[in-house]
Amino acid sequence: VERAFRSSGNIIGCQVIIIYNLKMLRVFQRKFIVKKLECNLIIFIYIRGRL
């Protein structure tokens, strides 16, 4: 998983999502390790949800 985040170039953002959404991680795990774009999309949704 960490390798995918390194290649995504958005390590910090993804880690934040994992820390606050460990339960949801299993559901979105595949999307997390696929592409940077999908990771950013999850971060965007998360931020909007927090706001």
PDB file of N, CA and C in Angstrom:
ATOM      1  N   VAL A   1       0.840  -1.202   0.000  1.00  0.00           N
ATOM      2  CA  VAL A   1       0.000   0.000   0.000  1.00  0.00           C
ATOM      3  C   VAL A   1       0.871   1.245   0.000  1.00  0.00           C
ATOM      4  N   GLU A   2       1.886   1.265   0.857  1.00  0.00           N
ATOM      5  CA  GLU A   2       2.762   2.438   0.950  1.00  0.00           C
ATOM      6  C   GLU A   2       3.455   2.716  -0.379  1.00  0.00           C
ATOM      7  N   ARG A   3       3.816   1.642  -1.081  1.00  0.00           N
ATOM      8  CA  ARG A   3       4.485   1.814  -2.379  1.00  0.00           C
ATOM      9  C   ARG A   3       3.583   2.569  -3.340  1.00  0.00           C
ATOM     10  N   ALA A   4       2.304   2.227  -3.325  1.00  0.00           N
ATOM     11  CA  ALA A   4       1.349   2.888  -4.217  1.00  0.00           C
ATOM     12  C   ALA A   4       1.247   4.368  -3.881  1.00  0.00           C
ATOM     13  N   PHE A   5       1.266   4.680  -2.591  1.00  0.00           N
ATOM     14  CA  PHE A   5       1.155   6.077  -2.178  1.00  0.00           C
ATOM     15  C   PHE A   5       2.400   6.855  -2.590  1.00  0.00           C
ATOM     16  N   ARG A   6       3.548   6.206  -2.524  1.00  0.00           N
ATOM     17  CA  ARG A   6       4.781   6.874  -2.937  1.00  0.00           C
ATOM     18  C   ARG A   6       4.706   7.240  -4.410  1.00  0.00           C
ATOM     19  N   SER A   7       4.200   6.311  -5.213  1.00  0.00           N
ATOM     20  CA  SER A   7       4.101   6.556  -6.654  1.00  0.00           C
ATOM     21  C   SER A   7       2.998   7.568  -6.960  1.00  0.00           C
ATOM     22  N   SER A   8       2.028   7.654  -6.067  1.00  0.00           N
ATOM     23  CA  SER A   8       0.920   8.578  -6.307  1.00  0.00           C
ATOM     24  C   SER A   8       1.370  10.023  -6.131  1.00  0.00           C
ATOM     25  N   GLY A   9       2.392  10.245  -5.313  1.00  0.00           N
ATOM     26  CA  GLY A   9       2.895  11.597  -5.114  1.00  0.00           C
ATOM     27  C   GLY A   9       2.022  12.385  -4.159  1.00  0.00           C
ATOM     28  N   ASN A  10       1.153  11.679  -3.448  1.00  0.00           N
ATOM     29  CA  ASN A  10       0.259  12.378  -2.521  1.00  0.00           C
ATOM     30  C   ASN A  10       0.206  11.580  -1.223  1.00  0.00           C
ATOM     31  N   ILE A  11       1.388  11.290  -0.678  1.00  0.00           N
ATOM     32  CA  ILE A  11       1.498  10.412   0.486  1.00  0.00           C
ATOM     33  C   ILE A  11       0.747  10.975   1.690  1.00  0.00           C
ATOM     34  N   ILE A  12       1.011  12.223   2.021  1.00  0.00           N
ATOM     35  CA  ILE A  12       0.411  12.823   3.222  1.00  0.00           C
ATOM     36  C   ILE A  12      -1.104  12.791   3.159  1.00  0.00           C
ATOM     37  N   GLY A  13      -1.663  13.235   2.065  1.00  0.00           N
ATOM     38  CA  GLY A  13      -3.114  13.281   1.914  1.00  0.00           C
ATOM     39  C   GLY A  13      -3.739  11.905   2.096  1.00  0.00           C
ATOM     40  N   CYS A  14      -3.140  10.907   1.450  1.00  0.00           N
ATOM     41  CA  CYS A  14      -3.695   9.557   1.544  1.00  0.00           C
ATOM     42  C   CYS A  14      -3.600   9.033   2.964  1.00  0.00           C
ATOM     43  N   GLN A  15      -2.491   9.297   3.624  1.00  0.00           N
ATOM     44  CA  GLN A  15      -2.313   8.824   4.995  1.00  0.00           C
ATOM     45  C   GLN A  15      -3.359   9.442   5.911  1.00  0.00           C
ATOM     46  N   VAL A  16      -3.676  10.697   5.692  1.00  0.00           N
ATOM     47  CA  VAL A  16      -4.697  11.363   6.507  1.00  0.00           C
ATOM     48  C   VAL A  16      -6.032  10.650   6.353  1.00  0.00           C
ATOM     49  N   ILE A  17      -6.354  10.301   5.118  1.00  0.00           N
ATOM     50  CA  ILE A  17      -7.610   9.605   4.857  1.00  0.00           C
ATOM     51  C   ILE A  17      -7.619   8.269   5.589  1.00  0.00           C
ATOM     52  N   ILE A  18      -6.505   7.556   5.534  1.00  0.00           N
ATOM     53  CA  ILE A  18      -6.424   6.245   6.187  1.00  0.00           C
ATOM     54  C   ILE A  18      -6.603   6.402   7.689  1.00  0.00           C
ATOM     55  N   ILE A  19      -5.963   7.403   8.276  1.00  0.00           N
ATOM     56  CA  ILE A  19      -6.017   7.600   9.723  1.00  0.00           C
ATOM     57  C   ILE A  19      -7.447   7.848  10.186  1.00  0.00           C
ATOM     58  N   TYR A  20      -8.196   8.636   9.441  1.00  0.00           N
ATOM     59  CA  TYR A  20      -9.550   9.000   9.870  1.00  0.00           C
ATOM     60  C   TYR A  20     -10.629   8.065   9.344  1.00  0.00           C
ATOM     61  N   ASN A  21     -10.259   7.205   8.389  1.00  0.00           N
ATOM     62  CA  ASN A  21     -11.272   6.319   7.804  1.00  0.00           C
ATOM     63  C   ASN A  21     -10.745   4.897   7.660  1.00  0.00           C
ATOM     64  N   LEU A  22     -10.243   4.322   8.753  1.00  0.00           N
ATOM     65  CA  LEU A  22      -9.710   2.963   8.705  1.00  0.00           C
ATOM     66  C   LEU A  22     -10.795   1.967   8.300  1.00  0.00           C
ATOM     67  N   LYS A  23     -12.014   2.200   8.777  1.00  0.00           N
ATOM     68  CA  LYS A  23     -13.114   1.289   8.455  1.00  0.00           C
ATOM     69  C   LYS A  23     -13.464   1.367   6.976  1.00  0.00           C
ATOM     70  N   MET A  24     -13.434   2.589   6.434  1.00  0.00           N
ATOM     71  CA  MET A  24     -13.795   2.780   5.032  1.00  0.00           C
ATOM     72  C   MET A  24     -12.662   2.351   4.110  1.00  0.00           C
ATOM     73  N   LEU A  25     -11.443   2.267   4.664  1.00  0.00           N
ATOM     74  CA  LEU A  25     -10.277   1.929   3.848  1.00  0.00           C
ATOM     75  C   LEU A  25     -10.482   0.592   3.142  1.00  0.00           C
ATOM     76  N   ARG A  26     -11.049  -0.368   3.846  1.00  0.00           N
ATOM     77  CA  ARG A  26     -11.262  -1.684   3.236  1.00  0.00           C
ATOM     78  C   ARG A  26     -12.159  -1.582   2.018  1.00  0.00           C
ATOM     79  N   VAL A  27     -13.131  -0.675   2.092  1.00  0.00           N
ATOM     80  CA  VAL A  27     -14.069  -0.507   0.984  1.00  0.00           C
ATOM     81  C   VAL A  27     -13.394   0.180  -0.199  1.00  0.00           C
ATOM     82  N   PHE A  28     -12.605   1.207   0.102  1.00  0.00           N
ATOM     83  CA  PHE A  28     -11.982   1.997  -0.959  1.00  0.00           C
ATOM     84  C   PHE A  28     -10.530   1.629  -1.216  1.00  0.00           C
ATOM     85  N   GLN A  29     -10.075   0.536  -0.584  1.00  0.00           N
ATOM     86  CA  GLN A  29      -8.660   0.169  -0.690  1.00  0.00           C
ATOM     87  C   GLN A  29      -8.209   0.044  -2.136  1.00  0.00           C
ATOM     88  N   ARG A  30      -9.026  -0.604  -2.948  1.00  0.00           N
ATOM     89  CA  ARG A  30      -8.656  -0.780  -4.349  1.00  0.00           C
ATOM     90  C   ARG A  30      -8.470   0.553  -5.044  1.00  0.00           C
ATOM     91  N   LYS A  31      -9.378   1.486  -4.799  1.00  0.00           N
ATOM     92  CA  LYS A  31      -9.279   2.806  -5.424  1.00  0.00           C
ATOM     93  C   LYS A  31      -8.059   3.554  -4.910  1.00  0.00           C
ATOM     94  N   PHE A  32      -7.729   3.348  -3.628  1.00  0.00           N
ATOM     95  CA  PHE A  32      -6.581   4.034  -3.052  1.00  0.00           C
ATOM     96  C   PHE A  32      -5.301   3.674  -3.774  1.00  0.00           C
ATOM     97  N   ILE A  33      -5.164   2.397  -4.136  1.00  0.00           N
ATOM     98  CA  ILE A  33      -3.891   1.942  -4.702  1.00  0.00           C
ATOM     99  C   ILE A  33      -3.902   1.926  -6.227  1.00  0.00           C
ATOM    100  N   VAL A  34      -4.934   2.473  -6.835  1.00  0.00           N
ATOM    101  CA  VAL A  34      -5.006   2.459  -8.296  1.00  0.00           C
ATOM    102  C   VAL A  34      -4.290   3.665  -8.895  1.00  0.00           C
ATOM    103  N   LYS A  35      -4.813   4.861  -8.646  1.00  0.00           N
ATOM    104  CA  LYS A  35      -4.238   6.036  -9.295  1.00  0.00           C
ATOM    105  C   LYS A  35      -4.239   7.230  -8.340  1.00  0.00           C
ATOM    106  N   LYS A  36      -3.369   8.185  -8.628  1.00  0.00           N
ATOM    107  CA  LYS A  36      -3.314   9.423  -7.855  1.00  0.00           C
ATOM    108  C   LYS A  36      -4.634  10.175  -7.966  1.00  0.00           C
ATOM    109  N   LEU A  37      -5.233  10.144  -9.159  1.00  0.00           N
ATOM    110  CA  LEU A  37      -6.474  10.871  -9.400  1.00  0.00           C
ATOM    111  C   LEU A  37      -7.577  10.378  -8.470  1.00  0.00           C
ATOM    112  N   GLU A  38      -7.702   9.057  -8.352  1.00  0.00           N
ATOM    113  CA  GLU A  38      -8.734   8.502  -7.500  1.00  0.00           C
ATOM    114  C   GLU A  38      -8.459   8.849  -6.041  1.00  0.00           C
ATOM    115  N   CYS A  39      -7.187   8.827  -5.679  1.00  0.00           N
ATOM    116  CA  CYS A  39      -6.821   9.171  -4.301  1.00  0.00           C
ATOM    117  C   CYS A  39      -7.215  10.610  -4.016  1.00  0.00           C
ATOM    118  N   ASN A  40      -6.909  11.500  -4.935  1.00  0.00           N
ATOM    119  CA  ASN A  40      -7.271  12.907  -4.767  1.00  0.00           C
ATOM    120  C   ASN A  40      -8.777  13.083  -4.697  1.00  0.00           C
ATOM    121  N   LEU A  41      -9.503  12.277  -5.463  1.00  0.00           N
ATOM    122  CA  LEU A  41     -10.956  12.371  -5.468  1.00  0.00           C
ATOM    123  C   LEU A  41     -11.507  12.001  -4.093  1.00  0.00           C
ATOM    124  N   ILE A  42     -10.947  10.955  -3.495  1.00  0.00           N
ATOM    125  CA  ILE A  42     -11.392  10.541  -2.164  1.00  0.00           C
ATOM    126  C   ILE A  42     -11.079  11.642  -1.149  1.00  0.00           C
ATOM    127  N   ILE A  43      -9.910  12.256  -1.278  1.00  0.00           N
ATOM    128  CA  ILE A  43      -9.527  13.349  -0.380  1.00  0.00           C
ATOM    129  C   ILE A  43     -10.518  14.504  -0.525  1.00  0.00           C
ATOM    130  N   PHE A  44     -10.876  14.833  -1.760  1.00  0.00           N
ATOM    131  CA  PHE A  44     -11.814  15.927  -2.029  1.00  0.00           C
ATOM    132  C   PHE A  44     -13.164  15.640  -1.381  1.00  0.00           C
ATOM    133  N   ILE A  45     -13.655  14.426  -1.560  1.00  0.00           N
ATOM    134  CA  ILE A  45     -14.941  14.047  -0.959  1.00  0.00           C
ATOM    135  C   ILE A  45     -14.842  14.121   0.553  1.00  0.00           C
ATOM    136  N   TYR A  46     -13.711  13.645   1.099  1.00  0.00           N
ATOM    137  CA  TYR A  46     -13.518  13.653   2.553  1.00  0.00           C
ATOM    138  C   TYR A  46     -13.524  15.077   3.086  1.00  0.00           C
ATOM    139  N   ILE A  47     -12.805  15.962   2.418  1.00  0.00           N
ATOM    140  CA  ILE A  47     -12.722  17.361   2.859  1.00  0.00           C
ATOM    141  C   ILE A  47     -14.101  18.021   2.816  1.00  0.00           C
ATOM    142  N   ARG A  48     -14.832  17.799   1.743  1.00  0.00           N
ATOM    143  CA  ARG A  48     -16.180  18.377   1.630  1.00  0.00           C
ATOM    144  C   ARG A  48     -17.080  17.837   2.737  1.00  0.00           C
ATOM    145  N   GLY A  49     -16.896  16.552   3.051  1.00  0.00           N
ATOM    146  CA  GLY A  49     -17.700  15.948   4.113  1.00  0.00           C
ATOM    147  C   GLY A  49     -17.378  16.574   5.460  1.00  0.00           C
ATOM    148  N   ARG A  50     -16.092  16.884   5.694  1.00  0.00           N
ATOM    149  CA  ARG A  50     -15.678  17.491   6.950  1.00  0.00           C
ATOM    150  C   ARG A  50     -16.179  18.928   7.048  1.00  0.00           C
ATOM    151  N   LEU A  51     -16.207  19.613   5.912  1.00  0.00           N
ATOM    152  CA  LEU A  51     -16.674  20.996   5.914  1.00  0.00           C
ATOM    153  C   LEU A  51     -18.197  21.023   6.042  1.00  0.00           C
TER     154      LEU A  51
END
